[in-house]
Short mmCIF file of C-alpha atoms in Angstrom, two decimals:
data_model
loop_
_atom_site.label_atom_id
_atom_site.label_comp_id
_atom_site.label_asym_id
_atom_site.label_seq_id
_atom_site.Cartn_x
_atom_site.Cartn_y
_atom_site.Cartn_z
CA MET A 1 -23.79 -39.47 42.04
CA SER A 2 -22.72 -41.94 44.71
CA ASP A 3 -24.92 -44.74 45.92
CA GLY A 4 -24.84 -43.39 49.48
CA PRO A 5 -27.57 -43.53 52.10
CA GLY A 6 -29.37 -40.40 50.83
CA TYR A 7 -29.61 -41.65 47.25
CA ASP A 8 -32.27 -44.35 47.71
CA GLY A 9 -34.98 -41.81 48.40
CA PHE A 10 -34.77 -40.51 44.85
CA GLU A 11 -35.84 -43.77 43.21
CA GLY A 12 -39.55 -43.20 43.85
CA ALA A 13 -39.33 -39.61 42.63
CA SER A 14 -37.56 -40.81 39.49
CA GLU A 15 -40.35 -43.32 38.79
CA LEU A 16 -42.98 -40.62 39.28
CA LEU A 17 -41.23 -38.23 36.92
CA ARG A 18 -40.85 -40.99 34.34
CA ALA A 19 -44.60 -41.66 34.52
CA LEU A 20 -45.26 -37.94 33.97
CA SER A 21 -42.77 -37.60 31.11
CA ALA A 22 -45.33 -37.56 28.27
CA PRO A 23 -47.22 -34.33 27.54
CA ILE A 24 -50.55 -36.18 27.27
CA ARG A 25 -50.03 -37.64 30.75
CA LEU A 26 -49.46 -34.15 32.11
CA ALA A 27 -52.70 -33.07 30.44
CA ILE A 28 -54.56 -36.05 31.93
CA VAL A 29 -53.27 -35.24 35.41
CA SER A 30 -54.29 -31.60 34.94
CA GLU A 31 -57.80 -32.68 33.95
CA LEU A 32 -58.08 -35.08 36.88
CA ALA A 33 -57.00 -32.32 39.26
CA ALA A 34 -60.46 -30.84 38.71
CA GLY A 35 -62.18 -34.11 39.65
CA GLU A 36 -62.76 -37.64 38.47
CA ARG A 37 -63.31 -38.27 34.78
CA CYS A 38 -64.27 -41.20 32.59
CA VAL A 39 -62.17 -42.07 29.55
CA HIS A 40 -64.71 -40.60 27.12
CA GLU A 41 -64.62 -37.28 29.00
CA LEU A 42 -60.82 -37.18 28.75
CA VAL A 43 -61.02 -38.06 25.04
CA GLU A 44 -63.43 -35.17 24.39
CA LYS A 45 -61.44 -32.67 26.46
CA LEU A 46 -58.00 -33.59 25.13
CA GLY A 47 -59.06 -34.26 21.54
CA VAL A 48 -57.13 -37.51 21.20
CA ALA A 49 -58.17 -41.07 20.39
CA GLN A 50 -59.64 -43.30 23.09
CA PRO A 51 -56.97 -46.03 22.76
CA LEU A 52 -54.26 -43.41 23.31
CA VAL A 53 -55.94 -42.06 26.45
CA SER A 54 -56.44 -45.59 27.77
CA GLN A 55 -52.78 -46.46 27.12
CA HIS A 56 -51.54 -43.42 29.05
CA LEU A 57 -54.01 -44.02 31.88
CA ARG A 58 -52.58 -47.53 32.15
CA VAL A 59 -49.08 -46.07 32.62
CA LEU A 60 -50.33 -43.58 35.21
CA ARG A 61 -52.26 -46.31 37.02
CA GLY A 62 -49.19 -48.56 37.05
CA ALA A 63 -47.15 -45.75 38.59
CA GLY A 64 -49.77 -45.22 41.31
CA VAL A 65 -50.67 -41.74 40.05
CA VAL A 66 -54.33 -42.49 39.23
CA ARG A 67 -56.89 -45.09 40.24
CA GLY A 68 -60.08 -46.17 38.58
CA SER A 69 -63.44 -47.05 40.06
CA ARG A 70 -66.37 -48.55 38.24
CA ARG A 71 -69.21 -46.15 37.43
CA GLY A 72 -71.84 -48.30 35.75
CA ARG A 73 -70.32 -49.54 32.49
CA GLU A 74 -67.47 -47.03 32.66
CA ILE A 75 -64.44 -46.53 34.85
CA ALA A 76 -63.97 -43.14 36.47
CA TYR A 77 -60.37 -42.12 37.09
CA CYS A 78 -59.09 -39.84 39.82
CA LEU A 79 -55.73 -38.81 41.23
CA VAL A 80 -54.41 -40.94 44.06
CA ASP A 81 -52.59 -37.96 45.58
CA GLU A 82 -53.30 -34.28 44.95
CA HIS A 83 -49.59 -33.49 45.32
CA VAL A 84 -49.07 -34.81 41.81
CA ALA A 85 -51.41 -32.14 40.45
CA HIS A 86 -49.28 -29.47 42.16
CA ILE A 87 -46.09 -30.94 40.69
CA VAL A 88 -47.63 -30.82 37.20
CA ALA A 89 -49.01 -27.30 37.65
CA ASP A 90 -45.64 -26.06 38.90
CA ALA A 91 -43.81 -27.74 36.00
CA VAL A 92 -46.18 -26.24 33.43
CA SER A 93 -45.86 -22.82 35.06
CA HIS A 94 -42.08 -23.06 35.17
CA ALA A 95 -41.89 -24.14 31.52
CA GLY A 96 -44.02 -21.14 30.56
CA GLU A 97 -41.70 -18.70 32.33
CA GLY A 98 -38.96 -19.27 29.76
CA SER A 99 -41.26 -18.44 26.83
#
């Protein structure tokens, strides 16, 4: 693909898709689509270890997909933009069509 004027706009989309490239991150985004969650709630729902959830939240936070806000001693995470939830839902739906 050439490095023409229309190419630059794809860089942000590429970064977003890279941040969503792990199945657990897709699951986290799907959970957060229903509302904000603390790490322990995501751990219980997804059935994975807390350090793993925290690591993937860090990636999603760095990509601007989620943000955290203090809720007492915990941090509650939510989606920055609901469009991301639609992207994930569409991807999951599309992947299921081939099965």
